[in-house]
Short mmCIF file of C-alpha atoms and ligand atoms in Angstrom, two decimals:
data_model
loop_
_atom_site.label_atom_id
_atom_site.label_comp_id
_atom_site.label_asym_id
_atom_site.label_seq_id
_atom_site.Cartn_x
_atom_site.Cartn_y
_atom_site.Cartn_z
CA MET A 132 -4.84 2.85 30.96
CA GLY A 133 -3.67 6.25 32.18
CA ASP A 134 -6.80 8.41 31.97
CA PRO A 135 -10.08 6.46 32.16
CA LYS A 136 -12.22 9.45 31.14
CA ALA A 137 -10.14 10.87 28.33
CA PHE A 138 -12.31 9.29 25.62
CA ILE A 139 -15.17 11.48 26.92
CA THR A 140 -13.29 14.68 27.75
CA ILE A 141 -10.79 14.85 24.88
CA PRO A 142 -12.14 15.06 21.34
CA ARG A 143 -10.45 13.27 18.46
CA GLN A 144 -7.98 15.60 16.81
CA GLU A 145 -6.42 14.73 13.46
CA ALA A 146 -3.24 16.51 12.42
CA GLY A 147 -4.92 17.30 9.08
CA TYR A 148 -3.39 18.18 5.76
CA ARG A 149 -1.20 21.08 4.70
CA PRO A 150 -3.29 24.01 3.35
CA LEU A 151 -4.62 23.23 -0.09
CA HIS A 152 -3.11 26.21 -1.93
CA ASP A 153 0.31 25.24 -0.54
CA ARG A 154 0.30 21.47 -0.99
CA ILE A 155 -0.83 21.33 -4.63
CA ARG A 156 2.31 23.23 -5.63
CA ASP A 157 4.66 20.40 -4.65
CA TYR A 158 4.85 16.65 -4.11
CA GLY A 159 5.77 16.82 -0.40
CA GLU A 160 3.72 14.74 2.04
CA VAL A 161 0.31 16.32 2.58
CA GLU A 162 -0.27 15.04 6.11
CA GLN A 163 0.89 17.14 9.06
CA THR A 164 1.87 16.06 12.59
CA LEU A 165 0.73 17.10 16.07
CA ASN A 166 3.22 18.20 18.71
CA SER A 167 4.14 15.54 21.25
CA ASN A 168 1.81 16.87 24.00
CA GLU A 169 -1.21 16.83 21.71
CA ARG A 170 -0.18 13.41 20.45
CA ARG A 171 -0.05 12.02 23.97
CA LYS A 172 -3.52 13.44 24.65
CA GLN A 173 -4.83 11.62 21.62
CA ALA A 174 -3.26 8.37 22.87
CA SER A 175 -5.00 8.87 26.22
CA ARG A 176 -8.38 8.45 24.47
CA CYS A 177 -7.70 4.70 24.16
CA MET A 178 -9.96 2.90 26.68
CA ASP A 179 -7.81 -0.24 26.81
CA CYS A 180 -11.01 -2.21 26.30
CA GLY A 181 -11.32 -5.80 27.43
CA VAL A 182 -11.78 -7.00 23.85
CA PRO A 183 -9.60 -4.73 21.70
CA PHE A 184 -11.31 -4.88 18.32
CA CYS A 185 -8.57 -2.67 16.85
CA HIS A 186 -6.15 -5.55 17.46
CA TRP A 187 -8.61 -7.98 15.84
CA ALA A 188 -9.01 -5.75 12.77
CA CYS A 189 -5.30 -5.12 12.18
CA PRO A 190 -3.87 -7.79 9.86
CA LEU A 191 -0.58 -7.49 11.75
CA GLY A 192 -2.22 -7.97 15.12
CA ASN A 193 -0.67 -4.74 16.40
CA LYS A 194 -1.04 -4.28 20.15
CA GLN A 195 -2.53 -0.82 19.89
CA SER A 196 -3.86 -0.43 23.44
CA GLU A 197 -0.45 -1.33 24.90
CA TRP A 198 1.44 1.26 22.90
CA GLN A 199 -1.24 3.92 23.31
CA ASP A 200 -0.87 3.65 27.08
CA LEU A 201 2.94 3.91 26.92
CA LEU A 202 2.64 6.83 24.51
CA TYR A 203 0.22 8.61 26.85
CA LYS A 204 2.75 8.18 29.67
CA GLY A 205 5.48 9.66 27.47
CA LYS A 206 7.40 6.36 27.31
CA TRP A 207 8.16 6.68 23.62
CA GLU A 208 10.90 4.06 23.43
CA ALA A 209 8.84 1.47 25.29
CA ALA A 210 5.91 2.23 22.96
CA TYR A 211 8.21 1.67 19.98
CA ARG A 212 9.47 -1.64 21.43
CA VAL A 213 5.88 -2.93 21.61
CA LEU A 214 5.06 -1.65 18.12
CA GLU A 215 8.11 -3.26 16.50
CA GLN A 216 7.14 -6.67 17.87
CA THR A 217 4.31 -6.97 15.36
CA CYS A 218 5.05 -4.44 12.62
CA ASP A 219 8.24 -4.43 10.55
CA PHE A 220 7.73 -1.02 8.96
CA PRO A 221 5.40 1.25 10.98
CA GLU A 222 6.65 4.23 8.95
CA PHE A 223 4.76 2.78 5.95
CA THR A 224 1.57 1.68 7.69
CA GLY A 225 1.57 4.80 9.90
CA ARG A 226 1.38 6.89 6.72
CA ILE A 227 -0.72 4.95 4.24
CA CYS A 228 -2.69 2.25 6.01
CA PRO A 229 -6.46 2.83 5.67
CA ALA A 230 -6.49 2.20 9.44
CA LEU A 231 -8.70 -0.87 9.55
CA CYS A 232 -8.19 -0.71 13.33
CA GLU A 233 -9.86 2.69 13.69
CA LYS A 234 -13.01 1.46 11.96
CA SER A 235 -13.31 -1.21 14.68
CA CYS A 236 -12.30 1.02 17.59
CA VAL A 237 -14.76 0.72 20.50
CA VAL A 238 -14.57 4.48 21.08
CA ARG A 239 -15.95 4.87 17.56
CA LEU A 240 -18.90 2.70 18.54
CA SER A 241 -19.56 4.60 21.76
CA CYS A 242 -18.64 8.20 20.83
CA GLY A 243 -18.47 8.17 17.03
CA ASP A 244 -14.82 9.27 16.89
CA ALA A 245 -12.18 6.54 16.96
CA VAL A 246 -8.75 6.96 18.56
CA THR A 247 -6.23 8.31 16.03
CA ILE A 248 -4.41 4.97 16.01
CA ARG A 249 -2.68 5.31 12.64
CA GLU A 250 -1.34 8.80 13.33
CA ASN A 251 -0.17 7.69 16.79
CA GLU A 252 1.69 4.80 15.14
CA ALA A 253 3.39 7.20 12.71
CA ALA A 254 4.37 9.49 15.60
CA ILE A 255 5.96 6.64 17.59
CA ILE A 256 8.05 5.38 14.69
CA GLU A 257 9.24 8.85 13.69
CA VAL A 258 10.40 9.54 17.26
CA ALA A 259 12.12 6.13 17.24
CA TRP A 260 14.10 7.06 14.13
CA ARG A 261 14.85 10.57 15.35
CA GLU A 262 15.96 9.55 18.85
CA GLY A 263 18.11 6.66 17.62
CA TYR A 264 16.02 3.85 19.14
CA ILE A 265 16.38 2.11 15.78
CA ARG A 266 19.90 0.86 15.28
CA PRO A 267 21.26 -1.89 13.01
CA LEU A 268 21.32 -5.23 14.82
CA SER A 269 24.28 -7.53 14.54
CA ILE A 270 22.91 -10.93 13.62
CA ARG A 271 24.34 -14.41 14.18
CA ARG A 272 24.11 -16.36 10.93
CA ASN A 273 22.73 -19.89 10.68
CA GLY A 274 24.45 -20.81 7.41
CA LYS A 275 21.30 -20.92 5.26
CA LYS A 276 20.49 -18.73 2.29
CA VAL A 277 17.17 -17.40 1.10
CA ALA A 278 16.20 -15.55 -2.07
CA VAL A 279 13.26 -13.14 -2.05
CA ILE A 280 11.99 -12.15 -5.50
CA GLY A 281 10.39 -8.70 -5.41
CA SER A 282 11.02 -5.87 -2.96
CA GLY A 283 7.51 -4.56 -2.27
CA PRO A 284 6.20 -4.51 1.31
CA ALA A 285 5.66 -8.31 1.25
CA GLY A 286 9.21 -9.06 0.05
CA LEU A 287 10.72 -6.58 2.49
CA ALA A 288 8.80 -8.13 5.40
CA VAL A 289 9.90 -11.67 4.45
CA ALA A 290 13.51 -10.48 4.08
CA ASN A 291 13.48 -8.61 7.39
CA ARG A 292 11.99 -11.50 9.37
CA LEU A 293 14.31 -14.17 7.96
CA ASN A 294 17.40 -11.98 8.18
CA ARG A 295 16.74 -11.38 11.86
CA LYS A 296 16.42 -15.15 12.35
CA GLY A 297 19.94 -15.59 10.96
CA TYR A 298 19.31 -16.47 7.31
CA GLU A 299 21.46 -14.83 4.65
CA VAL A 300 18.89 -13.02 2.53
CA THR A 301 19.20 -11.75 -1.03
CA VAL A 302 16.35 -9.63 -2.40
CA ILE A 303 16.16 -9.69 -6.19
CA GLU A 304 14.25 -6.79 -7.74
CA LYS A 305 13.59 -6.03 -11.40
CA HIS A 306 13.39 -2.26 -10.90
CA GLU A 307 16.29 0.04 -10.12
CA ALA A 308 15.34 0.51 -6.46
CA ALA A 309 13.44 -1.24 -3.69
CA GLY A 310 9.87 -0.71 -2.51
CA GLY A 311 7.54 -2.12 -5.19
CA LEU A 312 4.34 -0.08 -5.29
CA LEU A 313 5.51 1.92 -2.26
CA ARG A 314 8.06 3.47 -4.61
CA TYR A 315 6.57 3.10 -8.09
CA GLY A 316 2.85 3.43 -7.38
CA ILE A 317 2.02 5.41 -4.26
CA PRO A 318 2.67 9.13 -4.88
CA ASN A 319 5.29 11.04 -2.91
CA PHE A 320 2.59 13.26 -1.45
CA LYS A 321 1.38 10.21 0.51
CA LEU A 322 4.76 8.58 1.14
CA LEU A 323 8.10 10.31 0.57
CA LYS A 324 10.64 7.96 -0.92
CA ALA A 325 13.33 9.02 1.58
CA VAL A 326 11.22 7.07 4.11
CA ILE A 327 11.79 3.88 2.08
CA ASP A 328 15.50 4.66 1.54
CA ARG A 329 16.04 5.08 5.29
CA ARG A 330 14.61 1.59 5.93
CA ILE A 331 16.51 -0.06 3.07
CA THR A 332 19.79 1.40 4.39
CA LEU A 333 19.08 -0.17 7.79
CA MET A 334 18.24 -3.53 6.19
CA GLU A 335 21.50 -3.39 4.23
CA GLN A 336 23.43 -2.54 7.39
CA GLU A 337 21.88 -5.61 8.99
CA GLY A 338 23.21 -7.76 6.15
CA ILE A 339 20.41 -8.08 3.55
CA ARG A 340 21.72 -7.96 -0.02
CA PHE A 341 19.67 -6.18 -2.69
CA ARG A 342 20.19 -6.95 -6.38
CA TYR A 343 18.43 -4.40 -8.56
CA SER A 344 17.55 -4.28 -12.25
CA THR A 345 17.38 -8.08 -12.20
CA ALA A 346 14.16 -9.68 -13.38
CA ILE A 347 13.76 -13.37 -12.62
CA PRO A 348 11.76 -14.97 -15.44
CA LEU A 349 9.34 -16.99 -13.32
CA LYS A 350 7.80 -18.77 -16.29
CA ASP A 351 11.18 -20.52 -16.84
CA ARG A 352 10.82 -22.34 -13.51
CA ILE A 353 13.10 -22.01 -10.57
CA GLU A 354 15.80 -24.63 -10.96
CA ARG A 355 17.72 -26.72 -8.48
CA GLY A 356 21.46 -27.25 -8.69
CA LYS A 357 23.22 -30.60 -8.08
CA ASP A 358 23.28 -29.99 -4.35
CA GLY A 359 19.49 -29.54 -4.34
CA LYS A 360 19.72 -25.80 -3.74
CA PHE A 361 17.69 -23.33 -5.79
CA ILE A 362 19.56 -21.47 -8.51
CA PHE A 363 18.58 -18.83 -11.03
CA PRO A 364 20.29 -19.53 -14.37
CA THR A 365 19.85 -15.88 -15.38
CA LEU A 366 22.03 -14.69 -12.49
CA LYS A 367 25.71 -14.69 -13.36
CA ASP A 368 27.01 -16.10 -10.08
CA ALA A 369 25.57 -19.56 -9.46
CA GLU A 370 24.60 -19.00 -5.84
CA GLY A 371 22.38 -21.70 -4.33
CA PHE A 372 19.47 -20.87 -2.02
CA ASP A 373 17.84 -23.15 0.56
CA ALA A 374 14.43 -21.56 -0.06
CA VAL A 375 12.83 -18.94 -2.27
CA CYS A 376 9.92 -16.58 -1.71
CA LEU A 377 8.03 -15.03 -4.61
CA CYS A 378 6.72 -11.57 -3.73
CA THR A 379 6.15 -10.28 -7.23
CA GLY A 380 2.86 -8.43 -6.70
CA ALA A 381 -0.22 -8.24 -8.93
CA GLU A 382 1.07 -6.31 -11.90
CA THR A 383 -1.51 -6.65 -14.68
CA PRO A 384 -3.91 -3.70 -14.71
CA ARG A 385 -7.56 -4.27 -15.69
CA ASP A 386 -8.05 -2.89 -19.22
CA LEU A 387 -11.10 -1.32 -20.86
CA PRO A 388 -11.21 -2.89 -24.35
CA ILE A 389 -13.96 -0.71 -25.86
CA GLU A 390 -14.10 1.16 -29.18
CA GLY A 391 -11.28 3.71 -29.51
CA ARG A 392 -8.98 2.08 -26.93
CA GLU A 393 -6.06 2.53 -29.35
CA LEU A 394 -6.33 6.35 -29.29
CA LYS A 395 -3.42 8.37 -27.96
CA GLY A 396 -3.88 9.88 -24.52
CA ILE A 397 -5.36 6.78 -22.83
CA HIS A 398 -3.04 5.39 -20.17
CA PHE A 399 -3.02 2.95 -17.30
CA ALA A 400 -2.85 4.74 -13.95
CA LEU A 401 0.54 3.30 -13.12
CA ASP A 402 2.05 4.61 -16.38
CA MET A 403 1.52 8.07 -14.94
CA LEU A 404 2.10 7.38 -11.25
CA ALA A 405 5.30 5.35 -11.62
CA GLN A 406 6.73 7.83 -14.12
CA GLN A 407 5.96 10.83 -11.89
CA ASN A 408 7.74 9.15 -8.97
CA ARG A 409 10.74 8.44 -11.20
CA VAL A 410 10.78 12.04 -12.46
CA LEU A 411 10.85 13.19 -8.82
CA ALA A 412 13.77 10.81 -8.25
CA GLY A 413 15.68 12.70 -10.94
CA ILE A 414 15.12 10.33 -13.88
CA ALA A 415 14.61 12.11 -17.20
CA PHE A 416 12.20 10.91 -19.90
CA PRO A 417 12.05 11.97 -23.55
CA LYS A 418 9.23 14.48 -24.06
CA GLU A 419 7.21 12.13 -26.26
CA GLN A 420 7.18 9.48 -23.49
CA LEU A 421 5.92 11.82 -20.78
CA VAL A 422 2.48 11.02 -19.34
CA ASN A 423 1.68 14.50 -18.11
CA ALA A 424 -1.65 16.19 -17.44
CA LYS A 425 -0.47 19.79 -17.81
CA GLY A 426 -3.17 21.86 -19.52
CA LYS A 427 -5.40 18.82 -20.07
CA ARG A 428 -8.92 17.83 -19.14
CA VAL A 429 -8.38 14.55 -17.34
CA LEU A 430 -10.89 11.75 -16.93
CA VAL A 431 -10.03 9.09 -14.34
CA ILE A 432 -11.99 5.86 -14.82
CA GLY A 433 -12.19 4.02 -11.50
CA GLY A 434 -13.34 5.39 -8.16
CA GLY A 435 -10.82 3.73 -5.84
CA ASP A 436 -7.55 4.75 -4.20
CA THR A 437 -5.46 4.41 -7.34
CA GLY A 438 -7.90 6.75 -9.09
CA SER A 439 -7.58 9.18 -6.21
CA ASP A 440 -3.77 9.11 -6.55
CA CYS A 441 -4.21 9.94 -10.27
CA ILE A 442 -6.32 12.96 -9.30
CA GLY A 443 -3.72 14.37 -6.88
CA THR A 444 -0.94 13.79 -9.42
CA SER A 445 -2.92 15.34 -12.31
CA ILE A 446 -3.65 18.42 -10.20
CA ARG A 447 0.03 18.84 -9.31
CA GLN A 448 1.00 18.42 -12.97
CA GLY A 449 -1.36 21.27 -13.90
CA ALA A 450 -4.51 19.64 -15.28
CA THR A 451 -7.22 22.16 -16.15
CA PHE A 452 -10.05 19.91 -15.00
CA VAL A 453 -10.27 16.46 -13.43
CA THR A 454 -13.29 14.15 -13.42
CA GLN A 455 -13.46 10.76 -11.74
CA ILE A 456 -16.13 8.25 -12.70
CA GLU A 457 -17.10 4.98 -11.07
CA ILE A 458 -19.37 2.23 -12.38
CA MET A 459 -20.76 1.36 -8.91
CA PRO A 460 -23.35 3.58 -7.15
CA GLN A 461 -22.26 6.29 -4.72
CA PRO A 462 -21.73 4.74 -1.29
CA PRO A 463 -23.62 6.19 1.68
CA VAL A 464 -22.13 9.09 3.63
CA GLY A 465 -21.24 8.54 7.31
CA GLU A 466 -22.71 5.12 8.17
CA ASN A 467 -23.72 2.12 6.10
CA PRO A 468 -26.15 -0.36 7.74
CA ALA A 469 -24.82 -3.08 5.42
CA THR A 470 -21.40 -2.85 7.10
CA PRO A 471 -22.04 -2.18 10.81
CA TRP A 472 -19.31 -1.83 13.43
CA PRO A 473 -16.83 -3.52 13.78
CA MET A 474 -16.76 -4.20 10.01
CA TYR A 475 -14.85 -1.97 7.62
CA PRO A 476 -17.54 0.55 6.57
CA GLN A 477 -18.39 0.76 2.88
CA ILE A 478 -18.99 4.52 2.91
CA LEU A 479 -18.02 7.51 0.82
CA LYS A 480 -14.32 8.20 1.22
CA THR A 481 -13.00 11.67 0.47
CA THR A 482 -9.22 11.80 0.22
CA SER A 483 -6.86 14.77 0.30
CA SER A 484 -6.72 14.50 -3.51
CA HIS A 485 -10.49 14.73 -3.86
CA GLU A 486 -10.43 17.86 -1.70
CA GLU A 487 -7.89 19.38 -4.09
CA GLY A 488 -10.54 19.71 -6.75
CA CYS A 489 -12.29 17.22 -8.98
CA THR A 490 -15.77 16.24 -10.07
CA ARG A 491 -16.84 12.80 -8.87
CA ARG A 492 -19.61 10.81 -10.50
CA TRP A 493 -21.03 7.32 -9.92
CA SER A 494 -23.12 4.68 -11.73
CA LEU A 495 -21.52 5.46 -15.09
CA THR A 496 -20.25 2.84 -17.52
CA SER A 497 -17.93 3.74 -20.40
CA ASN A 498 -19.24 2.77 -23.85
CA ARG A 499 -16.57 4.10 -26.23
CA PHE A 500 -13.62 6.43 -26.44
CA ILE A 501 -14.03 9.27 -28.91
CA GLY A 502 -11.03 10.62 -30.83
CA LYS A 503 -9.89 13.37 -33.15
CA ASN A 504 -6.76 13.00 -35.30
CA GLY A 505 -5.83 9.81 -33.44
CA LYS A 506 -6.04 11.43 -29.99
CA VAL A 507 -8.70 10.91 -27.37
CA CYS A 508 -11.04 13.87 -26.91
CA GLY A 509 -13.89 12.32 -24.93
CA VAL A 510 -15.64 9.26 -23.61
CA GLU A 511 -19.24 8.26 -24.15
CA VAL A 512 -20.63 7.19 -20.80
CA GLU A 513 -24.01 5.76 -19.87
CA GLU A 514 -25.88 5.79 -16.59
CA VAL A 515 -26.47 2.34 -15.11
CA GLU A 516 -28.73 0.96 -12.43
CA TRP A 517 -27.77 -1.86 -10.08
CA LEU A 518 -30.54 -4.38 -9.45
CA PRO A 519 -30.53 -7.08 -6.77
CA SER A 520 -29.69 -10.47 -8.29
CA ALA A 521 -32.21 -13.33 -8.03
CA ASP A 522 -29.78 -15.54 -6.06
CA GLY A 523 -28.71 -12.80 -3.65
CA SER A 524 -25.17 -12.58 -5.06
CA ARG A 525 -23.54 -9.49 -6.62
CA PRO A 526 -26.13 -6.96 -7.97
CA VAL A 527 -26.80 -6.98 -11.70
CA MET A 528 -25.94 -3.94 -13.83
CA LYS A 529 -28.68 -2.53 -16.11
CA PRO A 530 -27.81 0.17 -18.69
CA THR A 531 -30.47 2.92 -18.75
CA GLY A 532 -29.90 4.34 -22.24
CA ARG A 533 -29.11 7.75 -20.72
CA LYS A 534 -25.86 8.57 -22.50
CA GLU A 535 -23.58 11.59 -22.54
CA ILE A 536 -20.09 12.54 -23.58
CA ILE A 537 -17.45 13.60 -21.08
CA GLU A 538 -14.77 15.63 -22.84
CA ALA A 539 -11.20 14.64 -21.98
CA ASP A 540 -7.71 15.00 -23.51
CA MET A 541 -6.27 12.41 -21.16
CA VAL A 542 -7.92 9.28 -19.79
CA LEU A 543 -6.42 7.32 -16.90
CA LEU A 544 -7.58 3.75 -16.36
CA ALA A 545 -7.63 2.97 -12.64
CA MET A 546 -9.84 -0.09 -12.48
CA GLY A 547 -7.72 -2.37 -10.36
CA PHE A 548 -5.43 -5.27 -11.14
CA LEU A 549 -6.07 -8.82 -12.33
CA ARG A 550 -5.52 -11.58 -9.81
CA PRO A 551 -2.26 -13.36 -10.70
CA GLU A 552 -2.74 -16.84 -12.13
CA PRO A 553 -2.22 -19.53 -9.53
CA MET A 554 1.26 -21.11 -9.73
CA GLU A 555 2.25 -24.59 -8.74
CA LEU A 556 5.12 -24.15 -6.35
CA PRO A 557 7.83 -26.77 -5.89
CA GLU A 558 8.71 -27.68 -2.29
CA GLY A 559 10.85 -24.93 -0.81
CA VAL A 560 9.32 -22.16 -2.92
CA PHE A 561 6.84 -19.90 -1.11
CA MET A 562 4.68 -16.94 -2.08
CA ALA A 563 3.51 -13.81 -0.21
CA GLY A 564 1.70 -10.52 -0.77
CA ASP A 565 -0.44 -9.46 -3.72
CA VAL A 566 0.88 -12.29 -5.92
CA ALA A 567 -0.74 -14.73 -3.48
CA SER A 568 -3.84 -12.80 -2.41
CA GLY A 569 -4.58 -10.53 -5.38
CA ALA A 570 -4.20 -6.74 -5.19
CA SER A 571 -4.78 -5.61 -1.63
CA LEU A 572 -3.15 -3.36 0.97
CA VAL A 573 0.36 -2.65 2.24
CA VAL A 574 -0.57 -3.87 5.73
CA ARG A 575 -1.92 -7.16 4.31
CA ALA A 576 1.22 -7.65 2.18
CA MET A 577 3.39 -7.10 5.25
CA ALA A 578 1.25 -9.44 7.38
CA GLY A 579 1.40 -12.10 4.62
CA GLY A 580 5.18 -11.66 4.44
CA ARG A 581 5.57 -12.18 8.18
CA GLN A 582 3.40 -15.29 8.13
CA VAL A 583 5.21 -16.84 5.17
CA ALA A 584 8.62 -16.08 6.74
CA GLU A 585 7.50 -18.15 9.75
CA GLU A 586 6.45 -21.00 7.44
CA MET A 587 9.80 -20.84 5.59
CA ASP A 588 11.72 -20.90 8.86
CA ARG A 589 9.72 -23.90 10.05
CA TRP A 590 10.28 -25.73 6.76
CA MET A 591 14.02 -25.07 6.66
CA THR A 592 14.49 -25.95 10.34
CA GLN A 593 12.57 -29.20 9.93
CA LYS A 594 14.57 -30.09 6.83
CA THR A 595 17.84 -29.59 8.70
CA ARG A 596 16.60 -31.76 11.59
CA ILE A 597 15.65 -34.60 9.19
CA ARG A 598 19.04 -34.36 7.43
CA ASP A 599 20.97 -34.35 10.72
C1 FAD B 647 -1.44 3.51 -7.07
C2 FAD B 647 -1.57 2.63 -5.89
C3 FAD B 647 -1.77 3.21 -4.64
C4 FAD B 647 -1.90 2.41 -3.52
N1 FAD B 647 -2.09 3.02 -2.32
C5 FAD B 647 -2.17 2.25 -1.21
C6 FAD B 647 -2.36 2.86 0.06
O1 FAD B 647 -2.45 4.09 0.18
N2 FAD B 647 -2.42 2.06 1.16
C7 FAD B 647 -2.32 0.70 1.07
O2 FAD B 647 -2.36 0.01 2.09
N3 FAD B 647 -2.15 0.08 -0.14
C8 FAD B 647 -2.08 0.83 -1.27
N4 FAD B 647 -1.92 0.22 -2.49
C9 FAD B 647 -1.78 -1.25 -2.54
C10 FAD B 647 -0.36 -1.70 -2.13
O3 FAD B 647 0.59 -0.84 -2.70
C11 FAD B 647 -0.10 -3.14 -2.53
O4 FAD B 647 -1.12 -3.95 -2.00
C12 FAD B 647 1.26 -3.63 -1.98
O5 FAD B 647 2.30 -2.81 -2.44
C13 FAD B 647 1.51 -5.08 -2.40
O6 FAD B 647 2.78 -5.45 -1.96
P1 FAD B 647 3.60 -6.64 -2.67
O7 FAD B 647 4.93 -6.66 -1.99
O8 FAD B 647 2.80 -7.88 -2.67
O9 FAD B 647 3.74 -6.22 -4.20
P2 FAD B 647 4.37 -4.94 -4.91
O10 FAD B 647 4.39 -3.76 -4.03
O11 FAD B 647 3.66 -4.85 -6.21
O12 FAD B 647 5.88 -5.38 -5.17
C14 FAD B 647 6.21 -6.41 -6.07
C15 FAD B 647 7.67 -6.24 -6.47
O13 FAD B 647 8.10 -7.38 -7.22
C16 FAD B 647 8.91 -6.95 -8.31
N5 FAD B 647 8.88 -7.99 -9.33
C17 FAD B 647 7.79 -8.43 -10.03
N6 FAD B 647 8.15 -9.44 -10.86
C18 FAD B 647 9.49 -9.63 -10.68
C19 FAD B 647 10.43 -10.54 -11.27
N7 FAD B 647 10.05 -11.43 -12.16
N8 FAD B 647 11.72 -10.46 -10.86
C20 FAD B 647 12.12 -9.54 -9.92
N9 FAD B 647 11.25 -8.65 -9.35
C21 FAD B 647 9.95 -8.71 -9.71
C22 FAD B 647 8.23 -5.66 -8.74
O14 FAD B 647 9.10 -4.86 -9.51
C23 FAD B 647 7.89 -5.04 -7.38
O15 FAD B 647 8.98 -4.27 -6.89
C24 FAD B 647 -1.82 0.99 -3.63
C25 FAD B 647 -1.62 0.41 -4.89
C26 FAD B 647 -1.51 1.22 -6.01
C27 FAD B 647 -1.33 0.58 -7.35
S1 SF4 B 648 -1.17 -1.23 10.59
FE1 SF4 B 648 -3.09 -0.23 9.96
S2 SF4 B 648 -4.71 -1.49 10.90
FE2 SF4 B 648 -2.76 -2.00 11.96
S3 SF4 B 648 -2.63 -0.60 13.75
FE3 SF4 B 648 -1.55 0.41 12.07
S4 SF4 B 648 -3.06 1.72 11.10
FE4 SF4 B 648 -4.19 0.22 12.34
#
């Protein structure tokens, strides 16, 4: 710990977002960066506490206090070497992690303003790329092959871990490029896709094979060949794999099957978000297939992060007005006694997209979509109250009869994703990420991927020992 008083003398400084009038004109990343001196000052605020709750809160178990100290001392490469021990892709988490660690930071408890751990992480990894600390490793192979189905953060973490242990890894992805929701969900203004490409190139240089536009029909079972290895009959070459990991995400969005659902202009959030990211990647769509908010009054149903991404995207596309509604009550501002430190606080979150201009409302349920000439033109909503349940479980919703119509030419459904149905997995087939846990976070998908890669390695090593 370089400066024992810095947490008192140096205030938290976030790099902040690009000016609003500038950022809403493009899809470039909204977050800015501090210069390296300011960044080191921010790292000095870490108290290197005896019990680092940030470490406890991070699903990856990142060793934040160790790399903060090295960063403060200007030892950027050493800081990177500590960071890479626990995190495969800090350029993703450094940009889009909700920073579970910061909510548990002891400085937050004592001074109210946590260390800027996430931004510090992003700064370390960007210097590592820029200064060439990250170079492709040459890996000694162990003769075993692994297939990873799905190239989201979970699949990429499994692939990276096992490849570095010597397995020959093939990642099979149904879309035309790697990244899962990093590429076809999260908007460019939060995560530029060149950041994913840079990592995939490194993984390819280290020997991982990516097969795109190849969907593996999981319902048809994963078969074994005569030699006991796993094969996929739909793949032309009959390659056998010693183990398989399913990292196929949670893909089914929650629907809103109320009157008028068939009207034109009602879309799932990902229909818009994935298409916008593809458009930015240079893919053209016929005009009639475009999900575009230009000149429209947009209503986003769902108050979470996906809804917030719809707001930022609608604004950039040129929506005239954006409203976001949420069925749950407005969370408290600042602190919530129900979720004290070091828990993740259930409080009002205002994102860069919210700041860009939208009306936010809470405790509203949607009763019916209203249409004109087959197109949506509004939604009847009703205020609800949430009453404590008799058994102390989830509160009970009570409609109040207070109804109104919110006018909208485009409705985006951002109400989360259904938990994938549990699958019975044959021995040698593993599962990681959202497909195993239900829709969650990038950092959790990566942590799950790392853990499952360890299990796969143990299983394959044990199997070899028994055979020998
Ligand atoms: C709009 C949106 C914004 C988000 N923003 C954030 C954020 O800011 N921060 C955060 O931490 N989390 C965020 N999340 C959540 C996060 O993106 C996910 O939790 C994470 O991507 C899950 O990783 P995964 O690898 O399990 O699945 P996914 O990322 O969903 O990847 C699954 C992959 O499997 C492929 N696949 C599926 N079936 C098959 C098949 N049969 N054959 C071959 N390939 C297949 C899919 O094409 C996909 O590429 C967001 C989610 C959404 C929807
Ligand atoms: S991955 Fe997320 S929780 Fe972990 S140290 Fe980074 S920002 Fe914090």
